CSV table of C-alpha atoms and ligand atoms in Angstrom, one decimal:
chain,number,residue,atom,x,y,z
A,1,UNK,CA,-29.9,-18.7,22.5
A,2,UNK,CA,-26.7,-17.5,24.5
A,3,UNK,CA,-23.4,-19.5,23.5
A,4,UNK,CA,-20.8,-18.9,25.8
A,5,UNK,CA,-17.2,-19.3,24.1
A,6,UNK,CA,-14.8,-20.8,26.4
A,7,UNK,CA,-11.6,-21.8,23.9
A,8,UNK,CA,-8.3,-20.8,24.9
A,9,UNK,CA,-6.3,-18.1,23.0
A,10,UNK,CA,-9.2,-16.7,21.3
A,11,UNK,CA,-9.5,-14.4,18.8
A,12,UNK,CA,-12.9,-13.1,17.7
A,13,UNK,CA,-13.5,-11.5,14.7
A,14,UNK,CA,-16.8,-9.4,14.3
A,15,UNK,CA,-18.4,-7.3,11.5
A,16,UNK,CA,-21.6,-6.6,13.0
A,17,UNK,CA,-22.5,-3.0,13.6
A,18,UNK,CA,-24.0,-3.3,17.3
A,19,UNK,CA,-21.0,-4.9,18.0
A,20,UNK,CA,-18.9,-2.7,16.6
A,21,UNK,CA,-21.4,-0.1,18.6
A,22,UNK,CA,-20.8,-2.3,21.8
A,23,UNK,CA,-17.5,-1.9,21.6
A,24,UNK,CA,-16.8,1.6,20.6
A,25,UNK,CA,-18.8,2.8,23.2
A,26,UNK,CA,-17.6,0.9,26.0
A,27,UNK,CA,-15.5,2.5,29.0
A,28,UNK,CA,-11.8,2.4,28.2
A,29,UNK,CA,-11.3,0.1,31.0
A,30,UNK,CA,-13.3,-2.8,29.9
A,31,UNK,CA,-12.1,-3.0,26.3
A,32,UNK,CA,-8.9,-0.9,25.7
A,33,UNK,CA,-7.4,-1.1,22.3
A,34,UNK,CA,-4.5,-3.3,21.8
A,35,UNK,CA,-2.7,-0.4,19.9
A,36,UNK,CA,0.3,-0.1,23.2
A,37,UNK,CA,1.3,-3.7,22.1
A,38,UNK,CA,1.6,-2.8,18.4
A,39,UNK,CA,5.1,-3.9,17.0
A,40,UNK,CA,6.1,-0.3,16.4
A,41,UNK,CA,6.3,0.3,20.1
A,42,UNK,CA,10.2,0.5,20.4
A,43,UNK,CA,10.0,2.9,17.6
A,44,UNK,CA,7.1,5.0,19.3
A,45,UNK,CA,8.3,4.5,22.6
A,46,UNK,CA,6.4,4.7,26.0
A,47,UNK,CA,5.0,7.9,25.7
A,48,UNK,CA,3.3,8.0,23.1
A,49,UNK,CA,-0.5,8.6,22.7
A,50,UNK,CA,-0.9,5.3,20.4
A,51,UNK,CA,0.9,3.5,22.9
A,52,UNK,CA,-0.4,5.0,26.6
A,53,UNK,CA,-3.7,3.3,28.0
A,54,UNK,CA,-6.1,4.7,30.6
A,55,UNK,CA,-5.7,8.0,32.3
A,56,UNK,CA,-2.5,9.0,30.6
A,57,UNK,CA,-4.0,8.2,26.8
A,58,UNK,CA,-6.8,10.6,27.8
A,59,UNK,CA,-4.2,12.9,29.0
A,60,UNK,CA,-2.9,13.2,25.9
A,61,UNK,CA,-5.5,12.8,23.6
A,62,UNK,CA,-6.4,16.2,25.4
A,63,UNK,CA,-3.2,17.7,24.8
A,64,UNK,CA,-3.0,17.2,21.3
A,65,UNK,CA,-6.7,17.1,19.3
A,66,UNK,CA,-6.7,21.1,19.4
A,67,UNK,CA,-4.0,20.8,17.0
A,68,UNK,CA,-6.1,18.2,14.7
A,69,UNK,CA,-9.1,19.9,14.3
A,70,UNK,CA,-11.5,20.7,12.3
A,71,UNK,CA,-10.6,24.8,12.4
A,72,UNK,CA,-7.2,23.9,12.7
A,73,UNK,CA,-7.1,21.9,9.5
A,74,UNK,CA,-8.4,25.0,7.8
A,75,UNK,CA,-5.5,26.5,8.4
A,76,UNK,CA,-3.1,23.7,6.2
A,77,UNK,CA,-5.4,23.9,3.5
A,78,UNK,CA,-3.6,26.4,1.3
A,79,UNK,CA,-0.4,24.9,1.8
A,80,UNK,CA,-1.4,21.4,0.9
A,81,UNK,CA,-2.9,23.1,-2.0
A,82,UNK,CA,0.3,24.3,-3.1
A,83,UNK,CA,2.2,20.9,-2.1
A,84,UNK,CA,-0.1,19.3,-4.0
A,85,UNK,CA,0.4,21.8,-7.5
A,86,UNK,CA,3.6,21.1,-7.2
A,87,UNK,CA,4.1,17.3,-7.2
A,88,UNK,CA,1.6,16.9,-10.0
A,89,UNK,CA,3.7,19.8,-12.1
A,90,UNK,CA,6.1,17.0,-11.9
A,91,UNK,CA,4.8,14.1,-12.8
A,92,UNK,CA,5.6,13.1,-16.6
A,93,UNK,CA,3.4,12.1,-19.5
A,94,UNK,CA,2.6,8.8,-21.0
A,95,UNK,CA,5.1,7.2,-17.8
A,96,UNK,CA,3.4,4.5,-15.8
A,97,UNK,CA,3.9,5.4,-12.5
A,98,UNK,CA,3.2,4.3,-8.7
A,99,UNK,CA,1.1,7.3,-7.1
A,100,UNK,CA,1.7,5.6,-3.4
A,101,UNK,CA,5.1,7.2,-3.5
A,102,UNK,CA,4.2,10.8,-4.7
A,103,UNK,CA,1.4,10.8,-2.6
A,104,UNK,CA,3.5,10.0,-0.1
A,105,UNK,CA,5.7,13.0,-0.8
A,106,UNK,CA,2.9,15.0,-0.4
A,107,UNK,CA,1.7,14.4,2.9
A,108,UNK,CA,4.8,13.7,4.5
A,109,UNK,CA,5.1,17.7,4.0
A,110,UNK,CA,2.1,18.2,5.3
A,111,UNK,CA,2.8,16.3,8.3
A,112,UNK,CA,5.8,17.8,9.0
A,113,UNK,CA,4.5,21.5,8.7
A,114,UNK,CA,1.7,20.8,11.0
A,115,UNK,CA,4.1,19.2,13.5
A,116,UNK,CA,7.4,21.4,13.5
A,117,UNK,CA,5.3,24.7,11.4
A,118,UNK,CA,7.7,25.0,9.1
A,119,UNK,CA,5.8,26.2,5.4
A,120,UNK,CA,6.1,24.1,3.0
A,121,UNK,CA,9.5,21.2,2.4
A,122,UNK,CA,12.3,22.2,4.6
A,123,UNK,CA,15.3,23.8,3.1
A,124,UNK,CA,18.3,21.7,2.4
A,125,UNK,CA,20.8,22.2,5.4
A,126,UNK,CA,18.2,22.8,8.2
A,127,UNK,CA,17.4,20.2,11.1
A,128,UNK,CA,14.0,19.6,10.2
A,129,UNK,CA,15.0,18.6,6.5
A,130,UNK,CA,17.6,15.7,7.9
A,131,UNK,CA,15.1,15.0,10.1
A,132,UNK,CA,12.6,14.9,7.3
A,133,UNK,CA,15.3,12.3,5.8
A,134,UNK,CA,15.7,10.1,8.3
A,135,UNK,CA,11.7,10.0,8.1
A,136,UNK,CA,11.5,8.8,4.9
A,137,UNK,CA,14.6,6.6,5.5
A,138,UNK,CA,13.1,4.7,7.9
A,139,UNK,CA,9.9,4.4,6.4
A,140,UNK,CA,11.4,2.8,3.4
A,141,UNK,CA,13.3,0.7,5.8
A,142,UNK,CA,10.6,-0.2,8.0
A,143,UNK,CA,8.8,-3.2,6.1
A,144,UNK,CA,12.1,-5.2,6.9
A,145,UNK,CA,12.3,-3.6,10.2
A,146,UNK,CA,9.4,-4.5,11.4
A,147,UNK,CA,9.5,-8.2,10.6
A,148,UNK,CA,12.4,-8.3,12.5
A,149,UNK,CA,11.1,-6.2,15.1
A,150,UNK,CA,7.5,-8.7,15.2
A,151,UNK,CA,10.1,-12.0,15.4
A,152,UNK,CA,12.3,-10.4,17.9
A,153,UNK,CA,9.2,-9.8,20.1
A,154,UNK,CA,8.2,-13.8,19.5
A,155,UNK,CA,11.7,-14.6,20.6
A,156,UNK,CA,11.1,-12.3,23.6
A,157,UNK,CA,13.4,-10.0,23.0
A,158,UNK,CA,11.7,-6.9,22.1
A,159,UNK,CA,14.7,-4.3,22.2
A,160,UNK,CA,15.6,-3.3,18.5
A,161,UNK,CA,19.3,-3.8,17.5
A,162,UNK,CA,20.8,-4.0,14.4
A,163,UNK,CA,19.6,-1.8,11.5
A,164,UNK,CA,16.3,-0.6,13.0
A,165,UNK,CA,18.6,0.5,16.3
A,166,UNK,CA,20.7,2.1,14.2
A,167,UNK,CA,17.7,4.0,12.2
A,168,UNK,CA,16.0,4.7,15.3
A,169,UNK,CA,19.1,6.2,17.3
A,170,UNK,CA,19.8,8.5,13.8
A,171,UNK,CA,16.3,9.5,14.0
A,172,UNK,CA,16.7,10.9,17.6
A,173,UNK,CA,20.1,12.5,16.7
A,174,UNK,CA,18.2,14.9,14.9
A,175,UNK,CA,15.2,15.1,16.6
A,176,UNK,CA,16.4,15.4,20.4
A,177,UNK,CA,18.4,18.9,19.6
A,178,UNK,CA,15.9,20.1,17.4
A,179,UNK,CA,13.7,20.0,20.7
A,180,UNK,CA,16.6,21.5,22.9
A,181,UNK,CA,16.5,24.2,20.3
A,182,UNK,CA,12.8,24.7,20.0
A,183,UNK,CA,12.7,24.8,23.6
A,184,UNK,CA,15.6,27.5,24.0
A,185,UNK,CA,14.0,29.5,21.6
A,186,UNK,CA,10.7,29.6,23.3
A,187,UNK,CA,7.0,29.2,21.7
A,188,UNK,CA,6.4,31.9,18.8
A,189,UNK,CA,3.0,34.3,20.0
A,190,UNK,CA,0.3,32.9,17.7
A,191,UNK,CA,2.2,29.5,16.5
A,192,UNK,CA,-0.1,27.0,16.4
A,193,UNK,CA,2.1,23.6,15.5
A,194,UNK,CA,2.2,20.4,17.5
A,195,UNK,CA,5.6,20.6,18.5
A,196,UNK,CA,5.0,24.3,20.2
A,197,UNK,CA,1.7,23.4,21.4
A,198,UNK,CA,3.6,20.6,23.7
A,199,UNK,CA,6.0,22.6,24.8
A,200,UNK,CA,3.8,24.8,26.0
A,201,UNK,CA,1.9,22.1,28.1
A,202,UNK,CA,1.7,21.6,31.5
A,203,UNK,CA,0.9,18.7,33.6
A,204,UNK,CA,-1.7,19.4,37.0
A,205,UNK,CA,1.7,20.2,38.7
A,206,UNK,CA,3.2,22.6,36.6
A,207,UNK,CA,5.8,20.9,34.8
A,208,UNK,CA,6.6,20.5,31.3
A,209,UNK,CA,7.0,17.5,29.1
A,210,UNK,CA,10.2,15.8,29.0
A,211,UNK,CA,12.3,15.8,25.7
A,212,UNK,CA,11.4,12.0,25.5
A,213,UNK,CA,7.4,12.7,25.5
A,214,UNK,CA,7.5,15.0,23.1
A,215,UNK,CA,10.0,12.6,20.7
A,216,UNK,CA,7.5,10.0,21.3
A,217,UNK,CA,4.1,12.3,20.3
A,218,UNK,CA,6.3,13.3,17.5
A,219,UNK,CA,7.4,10.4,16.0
A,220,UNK,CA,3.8,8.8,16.4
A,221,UNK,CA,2.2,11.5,14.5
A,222,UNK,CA,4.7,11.8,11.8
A,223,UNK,CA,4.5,7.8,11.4
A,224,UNK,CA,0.8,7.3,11.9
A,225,UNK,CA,-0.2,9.8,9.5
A,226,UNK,CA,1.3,10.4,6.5
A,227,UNK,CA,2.0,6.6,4.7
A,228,UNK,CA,-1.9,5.6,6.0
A,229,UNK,CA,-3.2,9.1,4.0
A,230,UNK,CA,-1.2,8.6,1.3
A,231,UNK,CA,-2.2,4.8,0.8
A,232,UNK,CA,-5.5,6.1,1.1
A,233,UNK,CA,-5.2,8.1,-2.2
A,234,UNK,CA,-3.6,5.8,-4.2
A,235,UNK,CA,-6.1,3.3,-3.8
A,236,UNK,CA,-9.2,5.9,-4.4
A,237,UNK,CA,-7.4,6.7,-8.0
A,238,UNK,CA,-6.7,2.5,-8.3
A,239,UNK,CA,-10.6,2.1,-8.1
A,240,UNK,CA,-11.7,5.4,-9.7
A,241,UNK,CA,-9.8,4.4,-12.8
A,242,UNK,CA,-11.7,0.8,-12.9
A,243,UNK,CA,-15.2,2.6,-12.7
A,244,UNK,CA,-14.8,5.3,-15.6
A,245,UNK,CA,-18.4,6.5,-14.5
A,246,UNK,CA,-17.4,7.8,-11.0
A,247,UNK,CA,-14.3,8.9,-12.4
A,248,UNK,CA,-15.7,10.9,-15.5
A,249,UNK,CA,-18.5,12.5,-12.7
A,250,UNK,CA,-15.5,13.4,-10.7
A,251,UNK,CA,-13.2,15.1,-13.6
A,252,UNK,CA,-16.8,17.0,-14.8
A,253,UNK,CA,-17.7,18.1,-11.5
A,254,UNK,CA,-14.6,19.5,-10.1
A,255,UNK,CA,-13.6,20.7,-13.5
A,256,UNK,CA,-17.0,22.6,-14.1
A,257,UNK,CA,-16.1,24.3,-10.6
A,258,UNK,CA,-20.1,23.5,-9.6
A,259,UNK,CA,-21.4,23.6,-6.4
A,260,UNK,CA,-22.3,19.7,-5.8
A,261,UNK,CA,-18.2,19.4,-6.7
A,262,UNK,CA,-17.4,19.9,-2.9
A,263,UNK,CA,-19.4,17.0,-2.0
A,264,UNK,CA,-18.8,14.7,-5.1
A,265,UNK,CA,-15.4,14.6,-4.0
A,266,UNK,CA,-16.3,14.1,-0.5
A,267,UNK,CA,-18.4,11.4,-1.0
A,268,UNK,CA,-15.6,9.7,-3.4
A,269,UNK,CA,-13.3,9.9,-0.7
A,270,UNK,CA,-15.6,7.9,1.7
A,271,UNK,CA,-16.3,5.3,-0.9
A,272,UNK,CA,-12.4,5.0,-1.7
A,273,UNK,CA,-12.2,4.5,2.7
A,274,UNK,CA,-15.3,2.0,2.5
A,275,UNK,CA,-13.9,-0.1,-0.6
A,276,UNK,CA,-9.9,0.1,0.7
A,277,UNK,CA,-9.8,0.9,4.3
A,278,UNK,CA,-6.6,1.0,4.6
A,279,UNK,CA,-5.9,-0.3,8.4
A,280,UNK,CA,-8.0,-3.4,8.0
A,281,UNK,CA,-9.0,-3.8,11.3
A,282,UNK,CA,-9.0,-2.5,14.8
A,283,UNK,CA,-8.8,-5.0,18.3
A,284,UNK,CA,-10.1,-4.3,21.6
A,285,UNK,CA,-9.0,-6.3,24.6
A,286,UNK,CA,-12.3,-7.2,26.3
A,287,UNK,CA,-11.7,-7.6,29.6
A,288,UNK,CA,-15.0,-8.4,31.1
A,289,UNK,CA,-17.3,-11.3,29.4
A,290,UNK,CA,-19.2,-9.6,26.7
A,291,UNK,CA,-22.2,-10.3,24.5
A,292,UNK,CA,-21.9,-9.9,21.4
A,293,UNK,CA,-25.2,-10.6,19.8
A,294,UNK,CA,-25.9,-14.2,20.5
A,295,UNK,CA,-22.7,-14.9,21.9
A,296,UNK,CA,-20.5,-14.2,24.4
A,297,UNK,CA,-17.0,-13.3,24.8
A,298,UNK,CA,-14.9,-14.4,27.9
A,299,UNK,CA,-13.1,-12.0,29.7
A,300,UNK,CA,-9.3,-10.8,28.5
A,301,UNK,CA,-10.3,-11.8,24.8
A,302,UNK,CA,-8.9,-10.0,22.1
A,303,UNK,CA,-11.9,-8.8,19.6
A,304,UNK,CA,-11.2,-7.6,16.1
A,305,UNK,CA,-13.2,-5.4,13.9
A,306,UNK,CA,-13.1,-6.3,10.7
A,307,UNK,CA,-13.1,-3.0,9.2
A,308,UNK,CA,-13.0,-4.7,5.1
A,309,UNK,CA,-15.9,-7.3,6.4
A,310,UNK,CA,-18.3,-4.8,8.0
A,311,UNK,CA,-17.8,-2.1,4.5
A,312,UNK,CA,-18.7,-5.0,2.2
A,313,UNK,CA,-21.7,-6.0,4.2
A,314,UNK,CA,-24.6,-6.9,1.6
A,315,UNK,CA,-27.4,-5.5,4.1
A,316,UNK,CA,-25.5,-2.1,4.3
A,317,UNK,CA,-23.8,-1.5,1.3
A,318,UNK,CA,-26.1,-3.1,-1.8
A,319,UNK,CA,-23.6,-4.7,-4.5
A,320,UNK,CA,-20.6,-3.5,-2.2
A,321,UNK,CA,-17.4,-4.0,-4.6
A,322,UNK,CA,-19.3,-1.4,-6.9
A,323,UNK,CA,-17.3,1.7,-6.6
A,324,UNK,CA,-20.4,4.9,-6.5
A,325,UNK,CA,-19.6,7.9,-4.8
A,326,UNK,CA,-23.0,8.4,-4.8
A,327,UNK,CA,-24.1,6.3,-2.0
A,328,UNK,CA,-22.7,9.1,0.2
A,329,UNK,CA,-23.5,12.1,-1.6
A,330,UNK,CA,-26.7,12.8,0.0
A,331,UNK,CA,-26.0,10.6,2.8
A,332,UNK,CA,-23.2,11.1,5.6
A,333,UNK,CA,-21.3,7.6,6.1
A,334,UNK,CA,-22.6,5.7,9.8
A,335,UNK,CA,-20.8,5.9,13.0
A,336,UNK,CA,-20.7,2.4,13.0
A,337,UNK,CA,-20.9,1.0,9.5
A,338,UNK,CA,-18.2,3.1,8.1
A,339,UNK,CA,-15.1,3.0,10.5
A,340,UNK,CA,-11.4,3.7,8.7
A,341,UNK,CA,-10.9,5.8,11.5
A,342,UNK,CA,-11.8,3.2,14.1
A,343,UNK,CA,-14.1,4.8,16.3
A,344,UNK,CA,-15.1,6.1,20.2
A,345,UNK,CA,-11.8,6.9,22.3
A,346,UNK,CA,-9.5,5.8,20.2
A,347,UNK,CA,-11.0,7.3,17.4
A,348,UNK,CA,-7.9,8.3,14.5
A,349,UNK,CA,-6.5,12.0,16.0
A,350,UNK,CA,-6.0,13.1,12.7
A,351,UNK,CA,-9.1,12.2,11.0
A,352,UNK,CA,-10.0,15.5,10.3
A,353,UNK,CA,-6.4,15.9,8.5
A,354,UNK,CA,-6.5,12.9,6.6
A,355,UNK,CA,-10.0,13.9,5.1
A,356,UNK,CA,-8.7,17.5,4.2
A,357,UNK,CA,-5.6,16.4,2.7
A,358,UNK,CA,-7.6,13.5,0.4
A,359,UNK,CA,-10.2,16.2,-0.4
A,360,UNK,CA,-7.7,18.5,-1.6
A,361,UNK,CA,-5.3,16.2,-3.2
A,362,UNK,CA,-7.7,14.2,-5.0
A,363,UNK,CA,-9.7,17.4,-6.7
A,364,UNK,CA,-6.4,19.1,-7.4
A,365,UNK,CA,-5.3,15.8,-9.1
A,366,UNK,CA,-8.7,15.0,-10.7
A,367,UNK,CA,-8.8,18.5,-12.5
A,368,UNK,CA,-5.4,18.8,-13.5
A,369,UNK,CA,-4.6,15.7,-15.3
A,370,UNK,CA,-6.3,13.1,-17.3
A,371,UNK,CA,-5.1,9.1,-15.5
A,372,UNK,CA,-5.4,6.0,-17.0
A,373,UNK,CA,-4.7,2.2,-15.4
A,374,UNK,CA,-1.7,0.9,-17.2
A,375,UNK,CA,-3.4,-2.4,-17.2
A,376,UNK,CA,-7.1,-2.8,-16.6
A,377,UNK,CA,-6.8,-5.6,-13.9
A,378,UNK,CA,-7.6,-4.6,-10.1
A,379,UNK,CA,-4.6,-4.3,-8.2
A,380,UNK,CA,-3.9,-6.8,-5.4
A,381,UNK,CA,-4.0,-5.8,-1.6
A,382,UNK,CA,-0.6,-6.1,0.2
A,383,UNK,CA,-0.3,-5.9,4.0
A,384,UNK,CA,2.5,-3.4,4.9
A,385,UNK,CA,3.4,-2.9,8.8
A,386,UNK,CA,-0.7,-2.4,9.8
A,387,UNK,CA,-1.5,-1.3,6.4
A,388,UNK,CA,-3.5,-2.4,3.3
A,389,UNK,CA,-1.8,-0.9,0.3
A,390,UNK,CA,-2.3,-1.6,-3.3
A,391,UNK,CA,0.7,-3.8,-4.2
A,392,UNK,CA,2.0,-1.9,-7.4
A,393,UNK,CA,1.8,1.3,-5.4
A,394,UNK,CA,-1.3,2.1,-7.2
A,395,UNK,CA,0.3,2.5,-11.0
A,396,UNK,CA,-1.2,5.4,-13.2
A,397,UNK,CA,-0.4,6.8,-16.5
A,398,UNK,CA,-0.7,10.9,-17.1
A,399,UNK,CA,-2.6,10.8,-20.8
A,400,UNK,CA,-2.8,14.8,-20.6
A,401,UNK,CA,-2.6,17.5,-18.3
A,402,UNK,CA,-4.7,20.7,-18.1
B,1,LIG,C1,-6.4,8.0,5.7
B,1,LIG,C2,-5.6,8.2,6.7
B,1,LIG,C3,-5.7,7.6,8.0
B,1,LIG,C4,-6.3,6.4,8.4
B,1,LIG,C5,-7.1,5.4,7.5
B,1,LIG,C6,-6.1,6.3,9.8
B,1,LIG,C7,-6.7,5.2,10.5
B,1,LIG,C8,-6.5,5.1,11.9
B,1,LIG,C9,-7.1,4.0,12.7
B,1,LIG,C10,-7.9,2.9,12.1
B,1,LIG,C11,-6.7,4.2,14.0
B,1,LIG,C12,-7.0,3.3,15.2
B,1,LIG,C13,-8.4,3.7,15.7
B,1,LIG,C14,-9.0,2.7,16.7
B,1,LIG,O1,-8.3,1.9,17.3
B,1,LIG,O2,-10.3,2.9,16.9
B,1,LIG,C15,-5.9,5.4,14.0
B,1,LIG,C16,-5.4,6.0,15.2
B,1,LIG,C17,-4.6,7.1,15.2
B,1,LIG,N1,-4.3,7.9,14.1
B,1,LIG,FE1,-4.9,7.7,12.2
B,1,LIG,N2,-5.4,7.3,10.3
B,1,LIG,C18,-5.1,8.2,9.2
B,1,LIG,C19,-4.4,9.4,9.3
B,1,LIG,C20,-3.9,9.9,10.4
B,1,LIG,C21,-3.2,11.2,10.4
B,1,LIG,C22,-3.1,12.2,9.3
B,1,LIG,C23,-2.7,11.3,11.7
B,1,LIG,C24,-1.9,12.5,12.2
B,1,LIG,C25,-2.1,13.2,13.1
B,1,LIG,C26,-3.1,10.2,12.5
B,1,LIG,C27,-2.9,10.0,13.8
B,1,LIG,C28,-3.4,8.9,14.6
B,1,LIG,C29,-3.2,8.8,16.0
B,1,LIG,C30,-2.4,9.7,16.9
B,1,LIG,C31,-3.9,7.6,16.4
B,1,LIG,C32,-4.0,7.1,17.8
B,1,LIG,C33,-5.3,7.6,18.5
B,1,LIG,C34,-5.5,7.0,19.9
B,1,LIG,O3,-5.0,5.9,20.1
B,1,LIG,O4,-6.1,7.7,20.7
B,1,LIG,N3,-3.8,9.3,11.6
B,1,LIG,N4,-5.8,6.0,12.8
C-alpha cells in the first residue's frame, strides 16, 4: 500500500538500501545534495565544489578528480609513508594519549602537499607553512565557530564577524598572495598538485579561474579532508583495541609481511568506516515526489541517509557492533550498503586519498608499536561541525615499539 506523506517541514530519514540506490542514482536535478547550504559556507565560499550545484558542480568535479585518483594517489604514497614514520618516532611510551590529534598532524601534511606540492611539512618561514598555521588555527577554532556561525544563520544573518571573520580574513592574507605568487611563477612541466592543476584550467572561453575560485577549491579540500581522515583512524584503533582478535590478526599479518597483509588491512579499514562512519549521514533535497519503498516523499523534501543506521543493519551486516575485518576480506563493501563516502555525483573526491592514507597509516602504526586502551570502556561518539568523532580523541597507550 502507497502512503503518501503530506506533513509540513519534513524530514525523512531512510536506511534502506534501494532507497539509498534511488537516490544516489537519481539526476542531480531531482535530488541535489544539501551540501551548498552547509554551515561552513562563508568559510568555503561560493565557489567551491561542496558548495556549487548543477552545471557548475559538474564543472568542477571535472576539474579536479584527475588530481584524486586512483594513479594519482600512487604518487603520495611514499611521502605519507615517511609522514607517517615520523609522527609515530614521536610518540612516547607508557603516556596515554589522544591519536585524533596526531593523526591529524599527519594528514594535514598530506593534504597540503597534494594541494600546494610542497614535500613533506613546510619549512618554517615560507607562505605555505603560515598558511599551514592558520589551518590548523582555525580548525581548532572552528567547533566554536561554527556554532556561532549555525545561530547567526537562524538569526538570518549569515555573514561571519567576530572571531571566525577575523580567522577567515587571516586565512586569505596568506592564501590570496601565495596564489598571486604561484600564478607569476607559472605551472612547473610535470607538477601535478591541485593548486597548479587550476591554474592551468580553462573555462569553454579561455579564461582562467579567478584568485577567489581557486581560494575556495582550496580551502574546501584542505577542510574536507584531512580532520574527516584522521577521525577515521582514530576510531579504527578505538575499536581495534576493544576486539584484541582483529587487532592481534592485524599486528601478525602486517608484521609477518604476508601477502593476505595488503587486504587484511584493507578490509579493517572498511569495517572501522562501517562501525564509525564518520559523517553520519548525507541529505538530498528531493524535489519531485518520490517513492521510497512503500511511501512516498512530497516534492522539495529533505531526505537523509542514515549512513550509522543502514551499516548496523541486522539483514546486512549479522551481529553488526562486532568489529571483524573479515567480513570484507574476501568480499568488496556494497555500493549501497556501505556508503562513508556518500555515493553517485556527489560521491567524496578524495575517497581514493582518504583510503590510501588509512591503509598506510594504519599498517605503519600497527607494525611499529604495540597500543593498548587506557581504559577498556568504548569511547562515546561526539558530533564535531558534520563529524562523528570519538570524544577522548581516541586515547591510546604505546606499551612497546618495534
Ligand atoms: C575518511 C575520510 C573521508 C570521509 C569519511 C569523507 C566523507 C565524505 C562524504 C560523506 C561526503 C559527502 C558525499 C555525499 O553527499 O554523497 C564527502 C564529500 C567530499 N569530500 Fe570527503 N571524506 C573523506 C576524505 C576526504 C578527502 C581526503 C578529501 C580531499 C580531497 C575529501 C574531499 C571531499 C570533497 C571535495 C567532497 C565534495 C564532493 C562533491 O560535493 O562533489 N574528502 N566526503
Amino acid at each position: 500500500m502507497v502512503q503518501l506523506l503530506s506533513q509540513q517541514e519534513l524530514f525523512v530519514i531512510t536506511s534502506h538500501p534501494d532507497h539509498v540506490e534511488s537516490l544516489f542514482k537519481a539526476k542531480p536535478r531531482d535530488a541535489p545534495s544539501l551540501t551548498g547550504e552547509s554551515p561552513l559556507r562563508p568559510i568555503l565560499g561560493p565557489n567551491s565544489v561542496l558548495t556549487t550545484v548543477g552545471e557548475q558542480h559538474m564543472r568542477q568535479r571535472k576539474l579536479l578528480l584527475p588530481a584524486f585518483h586512483g594513479d594519482a594517489v600512487q604518487r603520495y604514497i611514499e611521502m605519507i609513508e615517511r609522514v607517517a614514520e615520523r609522527e609515530i618516532d614521536r610518540w612516547p611510551i607508557g603516556k596515554p594519549f589522544a591519536l585524533a590529534p596526531r593523526m591529524q598532524a599527519v594528514t594535514l601534511d598530506v593534504i597540503m602537499s597534494g594541494v600546494f606540492g610542497i614535500e613533506g611539512r613546510p619549512a618554517p618561514g615560507t607562505v605555505e607553512h603560515r598558511i599551514r598555521q592558520t589551518f590548523r588555527r582555525l580548525l581548532l577554532a572552528s567547533t566554536n565557530l561554527l556554532f556561532e556561525l549555525v545561530e547567526l544563520q537562524q538569526l538570518g544573518r549569515p555573514e561571519p564577524h567576530g572571531p571566525l571573520k577575523w580567522m577567515i580574513d587571516l586565512l586569505d592574507r596568506h592564501l590570496y598572495p601565495a596564489i598571486r605568487e604561484r600564478r607569476a611563477q607559472g605551472v612547473k612541466p610535470g607538477a601535478h598538485d591541485v593548486l597548479s592543476m587550476l591554474l592551468e584550467a580553462r573555462d569553454e572561453d579561455g579564461n582562467q579561474l579567478t584568485d577567489e575560485e581557486l581560494r575556495d577549491q582550496v580551502v574546501s579540500l584542505v577542510l574536507a579532508g584531512h580532520e574527516t581522515t584522521a577521525n577515521s583512524l582514530a576510531w579504527t584503533f578505538e575499536r581495534l583495541l576493544r576486539f584484541p582478535a582483529a587487532y592481534d590478526s592485524l599486528r601478525e599479518l602486517v608484521r609477518s609481511d604476508r601477502e593476505e597483509a595488503e587486504s587484511y588491512v584493507e578490509a579493517t579499514i572498511y569495517e572501522g568506516m562501517r562501525v564509525r562512519p564518520v559523517i553520519p549521514m548525507v541529505v538530498r533535497m528531493v524535489k519531485r515526489p518520490w517513492q521510497l519503498g512503500q511511501y512516498v516523499v512530497p516534492a522539495d523534501t529533505p531526505v537523509g541517509v542514515s549512513i550509522v543506521a543502514l551499516h548496523h543493519r541486522e539483514d546486512v551486516y549479522p551481529d553488526p557492533h562486532a568489529f571483524r575485518p573479515e567480513r570484507f576480506v574476501e568480499q568488496k563493501p556494497g555500493t549501497y550498503t556501505w556508503i562513508p563516502f556518500g555515493g553517485g555525483i556527489r560521491r567524496c573526491l578524495g575517497a581514493s586519498l582518504a583510503m590510501a592514507e588509512q591503509r598506510v597509516v594504519l599498517r605503519e602504526i600497527a607494525k611499529r608499536v604495540d597500543l593498548r586502551a587506557p581504559r577498556p570502556a568504548p569511547e562515546r561518539t561526539r558530533q564535531r561541525n558534520v563529524t562523528m568523532i570519538p570524544a577522548r580523541g581516541g586515547r591510546v597507550v604505546v606499551e612497546r615499539k618495534h
